Amino acid sequence: MSTPFTDVAAEHAVFNTKSRQRIQQTEFMTSAPTFRLCPPDVGLEVAFAGRSNAGKSSAINALTNQRQLARSSKTPGRTQMINFFSIGDKHRRLVDLPGYGYAAVPLEMKKEWQVELEEYLVSRSSLAGLVLMTDIRHPLKFFDEQMLFWAKEGELPVHILLTKADKLKYGASKNALLNTRKRLKELGLKCTIQLFSALRKEGLDELAGVMGNWYDYQLNDNKIIESSFNLLDDDPLEEEEEEELLEDNEQSDSGQPANEQPNDESPTDR
């Protein structure tokens, strides 16, 4: 008997959608002022991290389809609590880490946060993955890279969101994606990466699929091991995007309209 054909792309799409549906069941669980007061180190956690203005709260709210689940402070850098959210049950959690990198925060407070963050990323055994958010207009600042190296030290998988992609036109956002990939290669870091816009709700299913794998979700009793995103080594997706970008640039140079998406002038997600 012949083996039934399996549409891998369709399975990925279904898995991503089902993962997003489960993640939308997220509820607030508890807050902790330090990592020593975190919930018991059991189950599976996915942590969200980023600079204070990278749009972390907006990303969490868009992903969970809840407007006020994650709340951003009116003064960036002042939210110091580590917020835990349960996803269906207390053994699968989303963790909202304090924002970092804001200039107005006192130096001593910054140092305390850095020590706490490093301890959490390196030693938390239930931590299954890190979602790192960085503004597409100025990605991978110094402390972003420091977070990535801490994650590498702890052998923690990382998925990077280039947030606020709605602020750039299509060609510019693709350029930013490719340049960030190249920077990661230069640093010797293997991470998955995608464009993301909480304002337009773009990239939600892709992100949910990555998290679904970390949460060990199942689809038809068979876990989908690989996410929709390939790692940086010999990435065919990256080669296709480079070819597509070159074609767009050639069309622009010849006066032909490139395949460009409109750039909304709506307020930035915070």
Short mmCIF file of C-alpha atoms in Angstrom, two decimals:
data_model
loop_
_atom_site.label_atom_id
_atom_site.label_comp_id
_atom_site.label_asym_id
_atom_site.label_seq_id
_atom_site.Cartn_x
_atom_site.Cartn_y
_atom_site.Cartn_z
CA MET A 1 0.00 0.00 0.00
CA SER A 2 1.24 3.46 -0.78
CA THR A 3 1.91 5.90 2.01
CA PRO A 4 -0.62 8.78 2.09
CA PHE A 5 0.86 12.10 1.00
CA THR A 6 1.48 14.46 3.91
CA ASP A 7 1.21 18.19 3.23
CA VAL A 8 3.84 19.45 5.65
CA ALA A 9 3.04 23.11 5.01
CA ALA A 10 -0.64 22.49 5.76
CA GLU A 11 0.26 20.61 8.94
CA HIS A 12 2.41 23.51 10.05
CA ALA A 13 -0.41 25.96 9.38
CA VAL A 14 -2.88 23.84 11.38
CA PHE A 15 -0.38 23.40 14.21
CA ASN A 16 0.33 27.14 14.34
CA THR A 17 -3.39 27.97 14.42
CA LYS A 18 -4.15 25.41 17.12
CA SER A 19 -1.19 26.65 19.18
CA ARG A 20 -2.46 30.22 18.92
CA GLN A 21 -5.92 29.11 20.04
CA ARG A 22 -4.46 27.45 23.12
CA ILE A 23 -2.25 30.43 23.92
CA GLN A 24 -5.34 32.67 23.84
CA GLN A 25 -6.45 30.86 27.01
CA THR A 26 -3.72 32.74 28.90
CA GLU A 27 -4.64 34.12 32.34
CA PHE A 28 -2.69 36.15 34.85
CA MET A 29 -1.10 33.93 37.49
CA THR A 30 1.20 35.90 39.78
CA SER A 31 3.95 38.53 39.97
CA ALA A 32 7.35 38.24 41.60
CA PRO A 33 9.75 41.08 42.52
CA THR A 34 12.80 38.79 42.15
CA PHE A 35 13.54 35.44 40.54
CA ARG A 36 13.99 33.88 43.96
CA LEU A 37 10.25 34.40 44.53
CA CYS A 38 9.16 32.88 41.22
CA PRO A 39 6.66 29.99 41.12
CA PRO A 40 8.08 26.47 41.51
CA ASP A 41 10.55 25.56 38.78
CA VAL A 42 8.39 22.85 37.16
CA GLY A 43 6.50 22.55 33.89
CA LEU A 44 7.34 24.67 30.83
CA GLU A 45 7.87 28.41 30.55
CA VAL A 46 8.36 30.73 27.59
CA ALA A 47 9.79 34.12 28.52
CA PHE A 48 9.26 37.40 26.65
CA ALA A 49 12.08 39.93 26.89
CA GLY A 50 13.08 43.17 25.22
CA ARG A 51 14.01 46.78 25.64
CA SER A 52 11.48 48.98 27.38
CA ASN A 53 10.21 50.47 24.10
CA ALA A 54 10.31 47.33 21.94
CA GLY A 55 6.55 46.70 22.06
CA LYS A 56 6.63 43.70 24.40
CA SER A 57 3.26 44.33 26.08
CA SER A 58 1.59 44.95 22.72
CA ALA A 59 3.00 41.69 21.35
CA ILE A 60 1.72 39.67 24.32
CA ASN A 61 -1.73 41.28 24.16
CA ALA A 62 -2.00 40.70 20.40
CA LEU A 63 -0.85 37.08 20.71
CA THR A 64 -3.33 36.29 23.48
CA ASN A 65 -6.10 38.43 21.94
CA GLN A 66 -6.50 40.28 25.24
CA ARG A 67 -6.11 44.04 25.30
CA GLN A 68 -5.10 44.50 28.92
CA LEU A 69 -3.35 41.23 29.83
CA ALA A 70 0.13 42.75 29.78
CA ARG A 71 0.24 46.35 30.87
CA SER A 72 2.99 48.75 29.91
CA SER A 73 4.11 51.47 32.28
CA LYS A 74 3.67 55.10 31.25
CA THR A 75 7.31 55.51 32.27
CA PRO A 76 9.37 52.93 30.32
CA GLY A 77 11.76 50.95 32.49
CA ARG A 78 9.74 51.35 35.69
CA THR A 79 7.93 48.01 35.51
CA GLN A 80 10.16 45.81 37.67
CA MET A 81 7.87 42.87 38.42
CA ILE A 82 8.25 39.50 36.72
CA ASN A 83 4.74 38.60 35.60
CA PHE A 84 3.65 34.98 35.21
CA PHE A 85 0.64 33.88 33.14
CA SER A 86 -0.82 30.38 33.00
CA ILE A 87 -1.82 28.90 29.63
CA GLY A 88 -4.61 26.42 30.21
CA ASP A 89 -2.92 25.05 33.32
CA LYS A 90 -0.24 26.19 35.75
CA HIS A 91 2.38 23.88 34.22
CA ARG A 92 2.58 25.89 31.00
CA ARG A 93 3.43 29.52 31.60
CA LEU A 94 4.21 32.71 29.73
CA VAL A 95 6.64 34.97 31.57
CA ASP A 96 6.78 38.72 30.98
CA LEU A 97 10.26 39.85 32.01
CA PRO A 98 10.99 43.48 33.02
CA GLY A 99 11.99 45.75 30.16
CA TYR A 100 15.62 46.79 30.04
CA GLY A 101 17.85 49.42 28.53
CA TYR A 102 15.93 52.57 29.46
CA ALA A 103 18.30 55.46 30.11
CA ALA A 104 16.29 57.04 32.95
CA VAL A 105 16.64 53.95 35.18
CA PRO A 106 19.36 54.36 37.86
CA LEU A 107 22.60 52.49 37.15
CA GLU A 108 22.39 50.39 40.32
CA MET A 109 18.90 49.23 39.38
CA LYS A 110 20.14 48.28 35.91
CA LYS A 111 22.92 46.20 37.43
CA GLU A 112 20.45 44.40 39.71
CA TRP A 113 18.21 43.57 36.75
CA GLN A 114 21.13 42.24 34.74
CA VAL A 115 22.17 39.89 37.53
CA GLU A 116 18.58 38.69 37.94
CA LEU A 117 18.03 38.19 34.20
CA GLU A 118 21.26 36.25 33.74
CA GLU A 119 20.43 34.00 36.69
CA TYR A 120 16.97 33.29 35.29
CA LEU A 121 18.10 32.58 31.71
CA VAL A 122 20.99 30.34 32.72
CA SER A 123 19.56 28.42 35.68
CA ARG A 124 15.75 28.17 35.28
CA SER A 125 15.21 24.51 34.29
CA SER A 126 11.55 24.95 33.29
CA LEU A 127 12.44 27.69 30.80
CA ALA A 128 11.83 26.14 27.37
CA GLY A 129 12.48 29.16 25.16
CA LEU A 130 13.02 32.91 24.97
CA VAL A 131 11.14 35.33 22.70
CA LEU A 132 13.36 38.39 22.29
CA MET A 133 11.74 41.54 20.91
CA THR A 134 13.77 44.22 19.19
CA ASP A 135 12.56 47.27 17.25
CA ILE A 136 13.07 46.67 13.53
CA ARG A 137 14.29 50.25 13.04
CA HIS A 138 17.29 49.74 15.35
CA PRO A 139 17.61 46.01 16.09
CA LEU A 140 20.03 44.15 18.35
CA LYS A 141 21.37 46.79 20.68
CA PHE A 142 24.12 45.90 23.14
CA PHE A 143 21.91 44.45 25.86
CA ASP A 144 19.86 42.50 23.30
CA GLU A 145 23.07 40.78 22.26
CA GLN A 146 23.98 40.22 25.90
CA MET A 147 20.65 38.47 26.43
CA LEU A 148 21.37 36.25 23.44
CA PHE A 149 24.77 35.26 24.79
CA TRP A 150 23.26 34.44 28.20
CA ALA A 151 20.67 32.29 26.43
CA LYS A 152 23.43 30.55 24.50
CA GLU A 153 25.28 29.91 27.76
CA GLY A 154 22.15 28.27 29.17
CA GLU A 155 21.57 26.32 25.90
CA LEU A 156 18.22 28.07 25.58
CA PRO A 157 16.51 28.35 22.17
CA VAL A 158 15.67 31.93 21.13
CA HIS A 159 13.13 33.29 18.68
CA ILE A 160 13.58 36.95 17.72
CA LEU A 161 10.73 39.27 16.78
CA LEU A 162 11.59 42.32 14.71
CA THR A 163 8.73 44.36 16.11
CA LYS A 164 6.92 47.37 14.65
CA ALA A 165 7.42 46.07 11.12
CA ASP A 166 4.49 48.29 10.10
CA LYS A 167 6.80 51.27 10.50
CA LEU A 168 8.88 50.27 7.46
CA LYS A 169 7.96 49.61 3.85
CA TYR A 170 8.16 46.09 2.47
CA GLY A 171 11.66 46.31 0.97
CA ALA A 172 13.11 48.06 4.01
CA SER A 173 11.65 45.49 6.41
CA LYS A 174 13.08 42.62 4.34
CA ASN A 175 16.46 44.35 4.34
CA ALA A 176 16.33 44.69 8.11
CA LEU A 177 15.48 40.99 8.45
CA LEU A 178 18.38 39.89 6.25
CA ASN A 179 20.85 42.27 7.89
CA THR A 180 19.86 41.04 11.35
CA ARG A 181 20.36 37.45 10.23
CA LYS A 182 23.83 38.35 8.99
CA ARG A 183 24.62 40.02 12.32
CA LEU A 184 23.56 36.88 14.19
CA LYS A 185 25.87 34.81 12.00
CA GLU A 186 28.73 37.17 12.75
CA LEU A 187 28.06 36.71 16.48
CA GLY A 188 27.93 32.93 16.12
CA LEU A 189 24.33 32.80 17.36
CA LYS A 190 21.73 30.36 16.05
CA CYS A 191 18.30 31.88 16.51
CA THR A 192 15.06 31.86 14.56
CA ILE A 193 13.72 35.26 13.54
CA GLN A 194 10.66 36.82 11.96
CA LEU A 195 8.98 40.13 11.14
CA PHE A 196 6.20 41.10 13.54
CA SER A 197 3.58 43.82 13.87
CA ALA A 198 1.20 43.90 16.82
CA LEU A 199 -0.59 46.84 15.20
CA ARG A 200 -1.42 44.89 12.05
CA LYS A 201 -1.53 41.54 13.88
CA GLU A 202 1.06 40.14 11.48
CA GLY A 203 3.23 37.19 12.47
CA LEU A 204 0.95 35.91 15.25
CA ASP A 205 0.47 32.38 13.93
CA GLU A 206 4.18 31.99 13.20
CA LEU A 207 5.07 33.04 16.73
CA ALA A 208 2.41 30.76 18.21
CA GLY A 209 3.83 27.83 16.25
CA VAL A 210 7.30 28.36 17.66
CA MET A 211 5.89 28.58 21.18
CA GLY A 212 3.70 25.54 20.57
CA ASN A 213 6.79 23.44 19.94
CA TRP A 214 8.40 24.74 23.12
CA TYR A 215 5.23 23.94 25.06
CA ASP A 216 5.31 20.43 23.61
CA TYR A 217 1.87 20.73 22.06
CA GLN A 218 0.74 17.78 19.97
CA LEU A 219 -0.98 17.54 16.60
CA ASN A 220 -2.63 14.21 15.78
CA ASP A 221 -0.46 12.55 18.44
CA ASN A 222 2.71 13.52 16.56
CA LYS A 223 4.70 16.52 17.70
CA ILE A 224 5.92 18.77 14.93
CA ILE A 225 9.60 19.00 15.81
CA GLU A 226 10.73 21.75 13.48
CA SER A 227 9.13 25.18 13.60
CA SER A 228 8.13 27.14 10.52
CA PHE A 229 11.47 28.88 10.68
CA ASN A 230 14.79 27.32 9.70
CA LEU A 231 17.94 27.95 11.68
CA LEU A 232 20.55 30.28 10.27
CA ASP A 233 22.88 27.64 8.79
CA ASP A 234 22.23 27.09 5.07
CA ASP A 235 18.80 28.67 5.33
CA PRO A 236 16.91 28.22 2.01
CA LEU A 237 14.30 30.70 3.18
CA GLU A 238 16.99 33.34 3.56
CA GLU A 239 18.30 32.65 0.03
CA GLU A 240 14.79 32.97 -1.42
CA GLU A 241 14.27 36.26 0.42
CA GLU A 242 17.60 37.60 -0.84
CA GLU A 243 16.65 36.73 -4.44
CA GLU A 244 13.22 38.30 -3.97
CA LEU A 245 14.76 41.45 -2.52
CA LEU A 246 17.21 41.72 -5.44
CA GLU A 247 14.32 41.42 -7.88
CA ASP A 248 12.42 44.16 -6.05
CA ASN A 249 15.48 46.42 -6.11
CA GLU A 250 15.95 45.79 -9.85
CA GLN A 251 12.32 46.67 -10.47
CA SER A 252 12.74 49.88 -8.47
CA ASP A 253 15.89 50.82 -10.42
CA SER A 254 14.13 50.24 -13.75
CA GLY A 255 11.17 52.36 -12.74
CA GLN A 256 8.80 49.40 -12.36
CA PRO A 257 6.67 49.29 -9.20
CA ALA A 258 8.00 46.86 -6.61
CA ASN A 259 5.79 44.51 -4.61
CA GLU A 260 5.33 46.91 -1.72
CA GLN A 261 2.90 46.90 1.14
CA PRO A 262 1.47 50.21 2.42
CA ASN A 263 3.05 51.79 5.47
CA ASP A 264 0.41 52.83 7.99
CA GLU A 265 1.01 56.00 9.94
CA SER A 266 -0.85 54.72 13.00
CA PRO A 267 0.67 55.28 16.44
CA THR A 268 3.46 52.85 17.33
CA ASP A 269 2.69 49.85 19.51
CA ARG A 270 4.23 50.39 22.91
#
